[in-house]
Amino acid sequence: MGWDLLKSFLVFLLIVVGFIFILLLPREMVITHQGGLVFTADFPFTFDLFKEKVQAFIQHFQTEKGFGENKMGVPILEELQTFLQRDLHIIIPAFFLAIILGMMLGIIQFYFREKWVGKIQAFLSWIFSSIPDFFFYIGIQYVLIKLVVHGHLQMNLFGNEDWYSFLLPMVAVTLFPMLYMMKFTTTSLENEVGQDYLRTARSKGLQRLFILKHMLWNCWPSILNQTQFVMLYILSSLPIIEKLSSYQGAGYHLLDSIFKNEDVRSLAFMLPYLVFMFATVVLSKLVKHRLVPFKSGALR
């Protein structure tokens, strides 16, 4: 267990260092006037230029004793705290809803897999999983805008000023990981169908729900491993969804700082996302170690 946690921590550090090096790659556009109305744009890259950016990056932290301030004179960590609180209103409920609802829908689909209910559910999940989350969000936005224009609905669809501003982005980032968990749960249960312990349980006349309970317990270790992918889906979708909704969270300002070549600010807004991923991996390993100490494949 200790070695697994150490490996996860080393991977986390490697990802942080890798992100910093990618962030510091020279990407500023250089526009050259060729004469008259002719201009050329280029993105020069040399090792010396990259070295200068790395040295300037390190010097900034040495001078500021931290992340310092943004262009408006506000401490970066102070604005990060404000924006991160808004993100948590989306990330935490989306994470638990995706896992809980995904598992419940997966169990339902498996239980009714031979009936029309399960087949319709499988078809709908296939349809929705084929739609990118940002396209799904744009579609919902379009419908709601039409309702607002015709006076059927009174709400603000953009920004973060209203108490309900986080709901629509939360639904958008929850959909795909929820469908992923549903499919994984269904597949895991289907893989258990041919196990010998199930034949023994059926021969003893045990109820289907009792058997399903033990099948789910045997699938629990592999299901727990998927929590990190759920968090990854949420965090990777959140910045673009916040951009589309003008929701001023950490993801929104992460994209904004990258586009403006604000390397220090970009790192400050990216680090919490990496910490969320690392914490999810560690917690899933700890929970699996504590709650699933036995090997699967037997009735308990």
XYZ file of C-alpha atoms in Angstrom:
300
model
C 0.000 0.000 0.000
C 2.777 2.414 0.923
C 4.591 1.720 -2.344
C 1.393 2.404 -4.325
C 0.965 5.769 -2.612
C 4.615 6.628 -3.240
C 4.250 5.769 -6.926
C 1.132 7.935 -7.144
C 2.997 10.827 -5.531
C 5.937 10.451 -7.918
C 3.557 10.419 -10.885
C 1.893 13.546 -9.487
C 5.256 15.337 -9.255
C 6.163 14.199 -12.772
C 2.890 15.592 -14.140
C 3.418 18.921 -12.348
C 6.949 19.245 -13.740
C 5.750 18.213 -17.197
C 2.970 20.793 -17.143
C 5.423 23.518 -16.103
C 7.789 22.671 -18.966
C 4.921 22.638 -21.478
C 3.649 25.917 -20.042
C 7.053 27.545 -20.474
C 7.464 26.543 -24.119
C 7.863 29.749 -26.177
C 4.512 30.432 -27.819
C 4.450 34.222 -28.219
C 3.700 35.403 -31.738
C 6.318 37.611 -33.396
C 4.933 39.876 -36.131
C 7.411 41.226 -38.673
C 6.699 44.123 -41.025
C 7.945 43.158 -44.477
C 7.102 46.491 -46.068
C 3.926 48.141 -47.243
C 0.913 46.184 -46.064
C 2.800 42.901 -45.829
C 3.248 41.371 -42.378
C 4.430 37.915 -41.368
C 3.612 36.121 -38.148
C 5.884 33.494 -36.661
C 6.182 31.477 -33.467
C 9.954 31.192 -32.968
C 11.290 28.409 -30.787
C 14.902 28.032 -29.723
C 16.484 26.363 -26.736
C 17.976 29.682 -25.624
C 14.538 31.298 -25.638
C 13.119 28.389 -23.645
C 16.019 28.642 -21.182
C 15.334 32.357 -20.705
C 11.685 31.671 -19.907
C 12.612 29.008 -17.352
C 15.106 31.348 -15.677
C 12.570 34.199 -15.598
C 9.973 31.823 -14.147
C 12.303 30.718 -11.335
C 13.434 34.285 -10.695
C 9.807 35.402 -10.304
C 9.226 32.942 -7.454
C 12.507 33.900 -5.819
C 11.679 37.601 -5.988
C 7.999 37.393 -5.033
C 8.476 34.629 -2.457
C 5.478 32.907 -4.001
C 3.054 33.440 -6.877
C 2.943 37.195 -6.407
C 0.183 39.438 -7.767
C -1.785 39.630 -10.999
C -1.804 42.637 -13.320
C -4.496 44.316 -11.211
C -2.379 44.120 -8.064
C -4.480 41.372 -6.457
C -2.527 38.469 -4.894
C -2.872 35.453 -7.179
C -3.560 33.058 -4.304
C -6.314 35.379 -3.059
C -8.147 35.412 -6.387
C -7.532 31.680 -6.749
C -9.334 31.039 -3.468
C -12.388 32.955 -4.682
C -12.554 31.227 -8.060
C -11.813 27.785 -6.623
C -14.770 28.023 -4.247
C -17.017 28.508 -7.267
C -15.478 25.457 -8.934
C -16.129 23.310 -5.867
C -19.856 24.033 -6.224
C -19.622 22.131 -9.516
C -16.878 19.550 -8.960
C -18.042 17.986 -5.680
C -21.728 17.368 -6.570
C -20.814 16.355 -10.136
C -18.308 13.790 -8.847
C -20.673 12.089 -6.408
C -23.688 12.300 -8.715
C -21.722 10.727 -11.576
C -20.588 7.826 -9.382
C -23.835 7.181 -7.488
C -26.271 7.694 -10.369
C -23.944 5.906 -12.786
C -23.739 2.836 -10.559
C -27.502 2.833 -9.952
C -28.280 3.115 -13.659
C -25.712 0.408 -14.412
C -27.329 -1.959 -11.913
C -30.782 -1.225 -13.358
C -29.584 -1.815 -16.908
C -27.961 -5.105 -15.918
C -31.004 -6.275 -13.956
C -33.398 -5.526 -16.831
C -30.937 -6.236 -19.654
C -33.212 -8.845 -21.284
C -36.323 -6.641 -21.077
C -37.407 -3.626 -23.092
C -36.552 -1.257 -20.232
C -32.899 -2.286 -20.280
C -32.702 -2.166 -24.074
C -34.187 1.338 -24.228
C -31.802 2.477 -21.492
C -28.833 1.002 -23.382
C -29.930 2.786 -26.573
C -30.345 6.153 -24.824
C -26.977 5.825 -23.093
C -25.360 5.078 -26.460
C -26.969 8.195 -27.957
C -25.969 10.548 -25.142
C -22.446 9.147 -24.799
C -21.890 9.912 -28.496
C -22.555 13.623 -27.909
C -19.622 15.759 -26.670
C -20.435 17.434 -23.369
C -19.798 20.945 -24.713
C -22.182 20.282 -27.641
C -24.757 18.969 -25.178
C -24.313 22.141 -23.140
C -24.696 24.377 -26.203
C -27.897 22.512 -27.117
C -29.360 23.054 -23.655
C -28.311 26.716 -23.788
C -30.068 27.174 -27.122
C -33.335 25.680 -25.865
C -33.257 27.765 -22.678
C -32.445 30.948 -24.628
C -35.508 30.340 -26.815
C -37.655 29.887 -23.697
C -36.287 33.109 -22.192
C -36.824 35.075 -25.432
C -40.468 33.965 -25.657
C -41.093 34.794 -22.017
C -41.623 31.207 -20.838
C -38.630 31.296 -18.509
C -37.012 33.964 -16.375
C -33.386 33.176 -15.595
C -29.842 34.330 -16.279
C -28.013 31.756 -18.408
C -24.557 33.308 -18.146
C -22.258 34.423 -15.355
C -22.000 33.312 -11.739
C -23.995 35.963 -9.872
C -27.155 33.905 -9.263
C -27.468 31.037 -6.792
C -28.409 28.633 -9.599
C -25.560 29.635 -11.937
C -23.602 26.444 -11.187
C -26.470 24.046 -11.962
C -26.310 24.003 -15.759
C -22.491 23.615 -15.935
C -22.724 20.906 -13.271
C -25.262 18.926 -15.326
C -23.072 19.254 -18.420
C -19.903 17.923 -16.757
C -21.829 15.158 -14.947
C -23.446 13.536 -17.980
C -20.504 11.807 -19.660
C -18.782 10.414 -16.504
C -22.182 9.213 -15.276
C -22.745 7.294 -18.523
C -19.200 5.954 -18.277
C -19.835 4.642 -14.755
C -23.134 3.138 -15.889
C -21.490 1.240 -18.749
C -18.596 0.100 -16.583
C -20.902 -1.143 -13.816
C -23.053 -3.034 -16.308
C -20.014 -4.592 -18.003
C -18.466 -5.577 -14.660
C -21.664 -7.308 -13.570
C -21.963 -9.092 -16.915
C -18.405 -10.403 -16.510
C -19.427 -11.954 -13.194
C -22.341 -13.883 -14.691
C -20.318 -16.967 -15.651
C -18.496 -17.345 -12.316
C -18.767 -20.660 -10.463
C -19.980 -19.098 -7.216
C -23.077 -17.817 -9.046
C -23.991 -21.292 -10.243
C -23.636 -22.524 -6.677
C -25.781 -19.661 -5.385
C -28.513 -20.336 -7.959
C -28.490 -24.054 -7.204
C -29.120 -23.207 -3.550
C -32.169 -21.171 -4.513
C -30.851 -17.787 -3.370
C -32.850 -14.738 -4.418
C -31.722 -12.697 -7.421
C -31.291 -9.515 -5.399
C -29.113 -11.355 -2.875
C -26.947 -12.717 -5.688
C -26.797 -9.275 -7.311
C -25.580 -7.802 -4.032
C -22.611 -10.190 -3.919
C -21.891 -9.699 -7.613
C -21.698 -5.972 -6.966
C -19.385 -6.539 -3.996
C -17.025 -8.575 -6.160
C -17.038 -5.772 -8.753
C -16.389 -3.117 -6.110
C -12.550 -3.009 -6.428
C -12.641 -2.382 -10.173
C -15.485 0.135 -9.801
C -13.501 2.067 -7.196
C -10.602 2.314 -9.623
C -12.841 4.245 -12.018
C -13.347 7.159 -9.627
C -10.110 8.738 -10.831
C -11.353 8.611 -14.425
C -14.620 10.229 -13.333
C -12.680 13.077 -11.740
C -10.481 13.341 -14.837
C -13.526 13.655 -17.109
C -15.018 16.360 -14.888
C -11.840 18.417 -14.562
C -10.959 18.187 -18.257
C -14.431 19.364 -19.313
C -14.880 22.070 -16.698
C -12.722 24.874 -18.219
C -14.464 24.847 -21.611
C -17.922 24.578 -19.996
C -17.105 27.529 -17.740
C -15.927 29.466 -20.787
C -19.176 28.751 -22.646
C -21.278 29.787 -19.653
C -19.099 32.757 -18.595
C -18.929 31.124 -15.174
C -15.981 32.871 -13.515
C -14.332 29.871 -11.898
C -10.763 28.603 -11.767
C -11.200 26.728 -15.057
C -12.374 29.875 -16.828
C -9.369 31.847 -15.622
C -7.015 28.938 -16.349
C -7.884 29.176 -20.044
C -7.761 32.966 -19.892
C -4.282 32.991 -18.335
C -2.967 30.459 -20.875
C -4.263 32.535 -23.791
C -2.648 35.649 -22.292
C 0.699 33.868 -21.696
C 0.528 34.457 -17.932
C 2.630 31.449 -16.958
C 2.717 31.956 -13.180
C -1.022 32.552 -12.998
C -1.672 29.518 -15.221
C 0.326 27.307 -12.868
C -1.590 28.665 -9.866
C -4.946 27.784 -11.459
C -3.768 24.396 -12.741
C -2.280 23.122 -9.470
C -5.642 22.673 -7.668
C -6.881 20.505 -10.553
C -3.781 18.317 -10.300
C -4.205 18.120 -6.512
C -7.849 17.049 -6.971
C -6.708 14.232 -9.259
C -3.964 13.139 -6.878
C -6.350 13.214 -3.890
C -8.906 11.138 -5.818
C -6.305 8.502 -6.689
C -5.039 8.308 -3.089
C -8.523 8.196 -1.536
C -9.690 5.488 -3.946
C -6.662 3.366 -3.028
C -7.244 3.911 0.707
C -10.953 3.117 0.484
C -10.283 -0.007 -1.575
C -7.634 -1.112 0.911
C -9.942 -0.556 3.901
C -13.291 -1.722 2.557
C -12.213 -4.436 0.115
C -9.457 -6.346 1.903
C -10.418 -9.699 0.391
C -10.108 -11.115 -3.051
C -13.203 -11.235 -5.194
C -14.861 -14.411 -6.367
C -16.611 -15.680 -3.241
C -19.864 -15.035 -1.438
C -19.474 -13.088 1.794
